[in-house]
Coordinates of C-alpha atoms in Angstrom, one line a residue:
M1 CA 130.4 23.4 85.0
E2 CA 127.0 21.6 84.7
G3 CA 127.5 21.6 80.9
S4 CA 131.0 20.2 81.3
G5 CA 129.8 17.4 83.6
A6 CA 127.0 16.5 81.2
M7 CA 129.4 16.4 78.3
Q8 CA 131.8 14.1 80.2
E9 CA 128.8 11.8 81.1
N10 CA 127.8 11.6 77.4
V11 CA 131.3 10.8 76.4
G12 CA 131.5 8.0 78.9
D13 CA 128.2 6.6 77.6
E14 CA 129.3 6.6 74.0
I15 CA 129.8 3.3 72.3
Q16 CA 133.5 2.4 72.1
V17 CA 134.8 -0.3 69.9
I18 CA 138.1 -2.1 69.6
P19 CA 140.8 0.1 68.1
S20 CA 141.8 -1.8 65.0
P21 CA 143.1 -0.9 61.5
S22 CA 140.7 -0.6 58.6
W23 CA 141.7 -3.9 57.0
W24 CA 140.6 -5.7 60.3
W25 CA 137.2 -4.0 60.2
A26 CA 136.7 -4.7 56.5
G27 CA 137.7 -8.4 57.0
W28 CA 135.5 -8.8 60.1
S29 CA 132.4 -7.3 58.4
A30 CA 132.8 -9.2 55.1
L31 CA 133.6 -12.5 56.8
S32 CA 130.7 -12.2 59.3
F33 CA 128.1 -11.4 56.7
L34 CA 129.4 -14.1 54.3
A35 CA 129.5 -16.8 57.1
I36 CA 126.0 -16.1 58.3
F37 CA 124.6 -15.9 54.8
L38 CA 126.2 -19.2 53.6
N39 CA 125.4 -21.1 56.8
L40 CA 121.7 -20.0 56.7
L41 CA 121.6 -20.8 53.0
F42 CA 123.0 -24.3 53.6
L43 CA 120.5 -25.0 56.4
V44 CA 117.6 -23.8 54.1
I45 CA 118.8 -26.0 51.2
V46 CA 119.2 -29.1 53.4
I47 CA 115.8 -28.6 55.1
K48 CA 114.1 -28.1 51.8
N49 CA 115.7 -31.3 50.3
R50 CA 115.6 -33.3 53.5
K51 CA 113.9 -36.2 51.8
A52 CA 116.7 -36.6 49.3
R53 CA 118.4 -39.9 49.8
D54 CA 122.0 -38.6 49.8
L55 CA 121.2 -36.0 52.4
R56 CA 119.9 -38.6 54.9
S57 CA 123.3 -39.6 56.3
L58 CA 125.4 -39.0 59.3
L59 CA 127.6 -36.6 57.3
T60 CA 124.6 -34.3 56.8
A61 CA 123.6 -34.4 60.4
V62 CA 127.1 -33.4 61.5
L63 CA 127.4 -30.6 59.0
I64 CA 124.0 -29.2 60.1
T65 CA 125.2 -29.2 63.7
I66 CA 128.5 -27.5 62.8
S67 CA 126.6 -24.8 60.9
V68 CA 124.3 -24.1 63.8
L69 CA 127.3 -23.9 66.1
D70 CA 129.0 -21.5 63.7
I71 CA 126.0 -19.2 63.6
L72 CA 125.9 -19.2 67.4
D73 CA 129.6 -18.4 67.5
I74 CA 129.3 -15.5 65.1
G75 CA 126.5 -14.1 67.3
R76 CA 128.9 -14.3 70.3
I77 CA 131.7 -12.6 68.5
A78 CA 129.7 -9.7 67.1
P79 CA 129.0 -7.8 70.4
S80 CA 132.6 -8.4 71.6
I81 CA 133.8 -5.5 69.4
V82 CA 132.0 -3.1 71.7
T83 CA 134.5 -2.5 74.5
N84 CA 131.8 -1.1 76.8
L85 CA 130.5 -4.6 77.3
H86 CA 133.9 -5.9 78.5
K87 CA 133.5 -4.3 81.9
Y88 CA 130.6 -6.7 82.7
K89 CA 131.7 -9.9 84.3
E90 CA 128.6 -11.8 83.0
F91 CA 129.4 -10.8 79.4
R92 CA 133.0 -12.0 79.7
I93 CA 131.9 -15.4 81.2
V94 CA 129.4 -15.9 78.4
Y95 CA 131.9 -15.0 75.8
C96 CA 134.6 -17.4 77.0
S97 CA 132.1 -20.2 77.8
I98 CA 130.5 -20.3 74.4
G99 CA 134.0 -20.0 72.8
V100 CA 135.2 -23.1 74.7
F101 CA 131.9 -24.9 73.9
H102 CA 132.3 -24.1 70.2
T103 CA 136.0 -25.2 70.1
I104 CA 135.4 -28.6 71.8
S105 CA 132.2 -29.4 70.0
V106 CA 133.5 -28.6 66.5
S107 CA 136.7 -30.5 67.1
L108 CA 134.9 -33.7 68.2
L109 CA 132.4 -33.4 65.4
L110 CA 135.2 -33.2 62.9
I111 CA 136.7 -36.3 64.4
L112 CA 133.3 -38.0 64.0
L113 CA 133.4 -37.0 60.3
G114 CA 136.8 -38.7 60.0
M115 CA 135.5 -41.9 61.6
Y116 CA 132.5 -41.7 59.3
L117 CA 134.8 -42.0 56.3
V118 CA 136.3 -45.3 57.4
C119 CA 132.9 -46.9 58.1
P120 CA 133.0 -50.3 56.3
C121 CA 129.5 -49.9 54.8
R122 CA 129.5 -46.2 54.1
D123 CA 129.0 -46.8 50.4
A124 CA 126.2 -49.3 50.9
P125 CA 122.5 -48.2 50.8
P126 CA 121.8 -49.4 54.4
L127 CA 123.9 -46.6 55.7
Y128 CA 121.2 -44.2 54.7
Y129 CA 118.0 -43.7 56.5
P130 CA 115.7 -45.4 57.5
A131 CA 117.9 -47.1 60.1
S132 CA 119.1 -50.6 59.7
K133 CA 122.1 -52.7 61.0
C134 CA 124.6 -50.3 59.4
S135 CA 122.7 -47.1 59.6
G136 CA 124.0 -43.6 60.5
S137 CA 120.9 -43.1 62.7
L138 CA 122.3 -44.6 65.9
P139 CA 125.6 -42.6 65.8
Q140 CA 123.6 -39.4 65.1
K141 CA 121.3 -39.9 68.1
L142 CA 124.1 -40.9 70.5
L143 CA 127.4 -39.4 69.5
I144 CA 126.3 -35.9 68.4
P145 CA 124.4 -35.1 71.7
L146 CA 127.3 -36.7 73.6
F147 CA 129.9 -34.5 72.0
L148 CA 127.7 -31.4 72.6
L149 CA 127.4 -32.5 76.2
I150 CA 131.1 -32.8 76.5
G151 CA 131.6 -29.3 75.0
G152 CA 129.0 -27.9 77.4
G153 CA 130.6 -29.6 80.4
A154 CA 134.0 -28.1 79.5
A155 CA 132.4 -24.7 79.0
G156 CA 130.7 -25.0 82.4
I157 CA 134.1 -24.9 84.1
V158 CA 134.9 -21.5 82.8
P159 CA 133.0 -19.5 85.5
I160 CA 135.1 -21.3 88.2
M161 CA 138.4 -20.0 86.8
E162 CA 138.3 -16.3 87.1
E163 CA 141.7 -15.8 85.3
L164 CA 140.2 -17.1 82.0
Y165 CA 137.6 -14.3 81.8
A166 CA 139.3 -11.5 83.8
K167 CA 140.3 -9.8 80.5
I168 CA 139.1 -10.8 77.1
V169 CA 141.5 -8.7 75.0
D170 CA 145.2 -9.4 74.6
D171 CA 148.2 -7.0 74.8
K172 CA 147.4 -5.6 71.3
E173 CA 143.7 -5.0 72.2
M174 CA 142.6 -7.9 70.0
V175 CA 139.8 -10.2 71.1
P176 CA 140.7 -13.9 71.3
H177 CA 138.4 -16.5 70.0
S178 CA 137.8 -18.8 73.0
C179 CA 139.9 -17.2 75.8
I180 CA 142.2 -20.3 75.6
D181 CA 145.9 -19.8 75.2
P182 CA 147.6 -23.0 73.7
T183 CA 151.0 -21.7 74.8
R184 CA 150.0 -22.3 78.5
L185 CA 151.4 -25.8 77.9
L186 CA 154.9 -24.2 78.0
S187 CA 154.2 -22.7 81.4
L188 CA 152.8 -26.0 82.6
L189 CA 155.9 -27.9 81.6
D190 CA 158.3 -25.3 83.0
N191 CA 156.7 -24.7 86.4
G192 CA 154.5 -27.8 87.0
E193 CA 152.4 -27.9 90.1
T194 CA 154.4 -25.1 91.7
S195 CA 152.8 -22.5 89.4
P196 CA 150.1 -20.4 91.0
T197 CA 148.0 -20.8 87.9
F198 CA 148.5 -24.5 87.7
W199 CA 144.8 -25.4 87.4
T200 CA 144.1 -22.7 84.8
D201 CA 147.2 -23.8 82.8
L202 CA 146.0 -27.4 83.0
Y203 CA 142.5 -26.6 81.9
Q204 CA 143.7 -24.5 78.9
T205 CA 146.2 -27.3 78.0
L206 CA 143.5 -30.0 78.0
V207 CA 141.2 -27.8 75.9
S208 CA 144.0 -27.1 73.4
L209 CA 144.8 -30.8 73.2
V210 CA 141.2 -31.7 72.4
G211 CA 140.8 -28.8 70.0
I212 CA 144.1 -29.0 68.2
A213 CA 146.1 -32.2 68.9
L214 CA 143.3 -34.7 68.8
P215 CA 141.9 -33.8 65.3
L216 CA 145.5 -33.6 64.0
L217 CA 146.1 -37.1 65.2
V218 CA 142.9 -38.8 64.3
I219 CA 141.6 -37.2 61.1
P220 CA 144.6 -37.4 58.7
P221 CA 145.0 -41.2 59.1
T222 CA 141.2 -41.7 58.5
I223 CA 141.4 -39.5 55.4
L224 CA 144.3 -41.5 54.1
V225 CA 142.6 -44.9 54.7
A226 CA 139.4 -43.6 53.1
T227 CA 141.2 -42.2 50.1
V228 CA 143.2 -45.4 49.5
R229 CA 140.0 -47.5 49.8
A230 CA 138.1 -45.2 47.3
C231 CA 141.0 -45.5 44.8
M232 CA 141.1 -49.2 45.1
H233 CA 137.4 -49.6 44.5
G234 CA 137.4 -47.0 41.7
H235 CA 135.0 -44.6 43.4
C236 CA 136.8 -41.6 42.0
C237 CA 136.3 -42.8 38.4
Q238 CA 132.6 -43.7 38.3
V239 CA 129.6 -41.3 38.2
K240 CA 127.5 -43.5 40.4
Y241 CA 130.0 -43.0 43.3
K242 CA 130.1 -39.3 43.0
Q243 CA 128.4 -38.8 46.4
S244 CA 130.9 -41.0 48.1
A245 CA 133.8 -39.2 46.5
G246 CA 132.2 -35.8 47.3
E247 CA 131.8 -36.7 51.0
L248 CA 135.5 -37.6 51.2
L249 CA 136.4 -34.3 49.5
V250 CA 134.2 -32.4 51.9
V251 CA 135.9 -33.9 55.0
V252 CA 139.4 -33.3 53.4
L253 CA 138.8 -29.6 52.6
V254 CA 137.0 -28.9 55.9
T255 CA 139.8 -30.5 57.9
M256 CA 142.5 -28.6 55.9
F257 CA 140.8 -25.2 56.6
Y258 CA 140.3 -26.1 60.2
L259 CA 143.9 -27.1 60.8
G260 CA 145.1 -24.2 58.8
S261 CA 143.2 -21.6 60.8
L262 CA 144.5 -23.2 64.0
V263 CA 148.1 -22.9 62.7
G264 CA 147.4 -19.2 61.8
S265 CA 146.0 -18.6 65.3
V266 CA 148.7 -20.4 67.3
L267 CA 151.9 -19.4 65.5
P268 CA 151.7 -15.7 66.4
K269 CA 151.3 -16.7 70.1
L270 CA 154.3 -18.9 69.9
D271 CA 156.2 -16.0 68.3
Q272 CA 155.4 -13.9 71.4
K273 CA 156.4 -16.7 73.9
M274 CA 159.5 -18.1 72.2
D275 CA 162.6 -16.0 71.2
Q276 CA 163.9 -18.7 68.8
F277 CA 160.6 -18.7 66.9
S278 CA 159.6 -16.0 64.5
V279 CA 156.6 -15.6 62.1
G280 CA 155.2 -12.7 60.1
L281 CA 151.5 -13.3 60.9
Q282 CA 149.3 -10.9 62.7
P283 CA 147.6 -12.3 65.9
V284 CA 144.0 -12.1 64.6
P285 CA 142.3 -15.4 65.9
V286 CA 138.8 -14.0 65.5
L287 CA 139.3 -13.4 61.7
W288 CA 140.7 -16.9 61.3
E289 CA 137.6 -18.4 63.0
L290 CA 135.3 -16.2 60.9
A291 CA 137.1 -17.3 57.8
N292 CA 136.6 -20.9 58.9
A293 CA 132.9 -20.4 59.5
A294 CA 132.6 -18.8 56.0
A295 CA 134.7 -21.5 54.2
R296 CA 132.8 -24.5 55.6
P297 CA 129.4 -23.9 54.0
A298 CA 131.1 -22.9 50.7
I299 CA 132.9 -26.3 50.8
Y300 CA 129.6 -28.1 51.4
F301 CA 128.1 -26.5 48.3
L302 CA 131.1 -27.0 46.0
A303 CA 132.1 -30.5 47.1
N304 CA 128.9 -32.3 48.2
P305 CA 126.9 -33.3 45.0
A306 CA 123.6 -33.6 47.0
V307 CA 123.9 -30.1 48.4
W308 CA 124.9 -28.7 45.0
D309 CA 121.9 -30.4 43.4
G310 CA 119.7 -28.9 46.0
L311 CA 121.1 -25.4 45.5
R312 CA 120.8 -25.7 41.7
G313 CA 117.2 -26.8 42.0
A314 CA 116.4 -23.9 44.3
C315 CA 118.1 -21.4 41.9
C316 CA 116.8 -22.8 38.6
Y317 CA 113.4 -23.9 39.9
C318 CA 114.1 -27.3 38.5
S319 CA 111.9 -29.1 40.9
T320 CA 111.0 -31.9 38.4
K321 CA 114.6 -32.5 37.4
R322 CA 116.5 -34.7 39.9
S323 CA 119.9 -36.1 39.5
Y324 CA 121.1 -39.5 40.6
G325 CA 120.7 -40.1 44.3
S326 CA 117.8 -37.6 44.9
L327 CA 114.9 -40.2 44.8
S328 CA 112.4 -40.2 47.6
T329 CA 112.0 -43.2 49.9
K330 CA 108.9 -44.5 48.1
E331 CA 110.7 -44.2 44.8
D332 CA 113.6 -46.0 46.2
E333 CA 111.4 -48.9 47.1
V334 CA 109.9 -49.0 43.6
A335 CA 113.3 -48.7 42.0
L336 CA 114.9 -51.4 44.1
S337 CA 112.0 -53.8 44.0
P338 CA 112.6 -57.0 42.0
V339 CA 111.1 -57.1 38.5
V340 CA 108.8 -60.0 38.1
E341 CA 107.9 -61.0 34.6
R342 CA 104.6 -62.9 34.2
I343 CA 104.5 -65.6 31.5
S344 CA 101.1 -66.8 30.5
S345 CA 100.7 -70.5 30.3
L346 CA 99.7 -72.0 27.0

């Protein structure tokens, strides 16, 4: 009997993980490793080439912040596959809180990227550091901390609403990304204030609007305006404007992947809530988010000329070869200083 009791105790102490098919585990492992590697590589390249002129912009500051948030998010998702941790209230609160913080912060930062594209003097040298009347320094110092503060404030409400973190797995034993259900808007519209979960439904609806609806409303028009302006000025056809065209392409691709992952996460939930709506997608929001975290740094390398030049220099040890736009500040001053020709008097 003593041996049987010890065996049961050992079985209870064994690490148990989420029961998922092999393709889920393969996708989770590959995407997690790829996302961490690419984001760390991006941070290393940017830090190493931090004096490059084209990397001293608001765009780079926002991309660095998003990369750090993605690494933090992956570190939050990784332990969630161990179901033994789900029984701890503190773990569930931390998991859901950081998920909300990541969702709100990344959404607002992407909106900031869209606004950056329509900045009237984005293509002018004063936009780069050091700060001047049209510099990206002031928005970086004010807006990025403000957006992170808003995300932290929204995440701070999670411990008050016990229903959000009471269970962090769905009916199919899949872990959600941020414990936020966008379909709660349907319940809020049907029941209104009479619903016993009114405040929880309202909170999840507001987070969903900021994380999904707001980027969808703001970013596409700014991309359209920036694209038309770039075409009118011929920025897509001249080599000297390659950084400007690359920044526009970065924002376009990052936004497409972000909105695509949101659609892939929301549609299966709508399929479960609405009888007249049917899709063939599996409800795997964590995999969608990990794919997003892995795709973003890949886009930075492929579409941002300054980041690509930094990666090429690190791989080929071409420290003496610099492309256009990689001059230091002192070299900028020399290059932009007027040429004065002395003429000797007869």
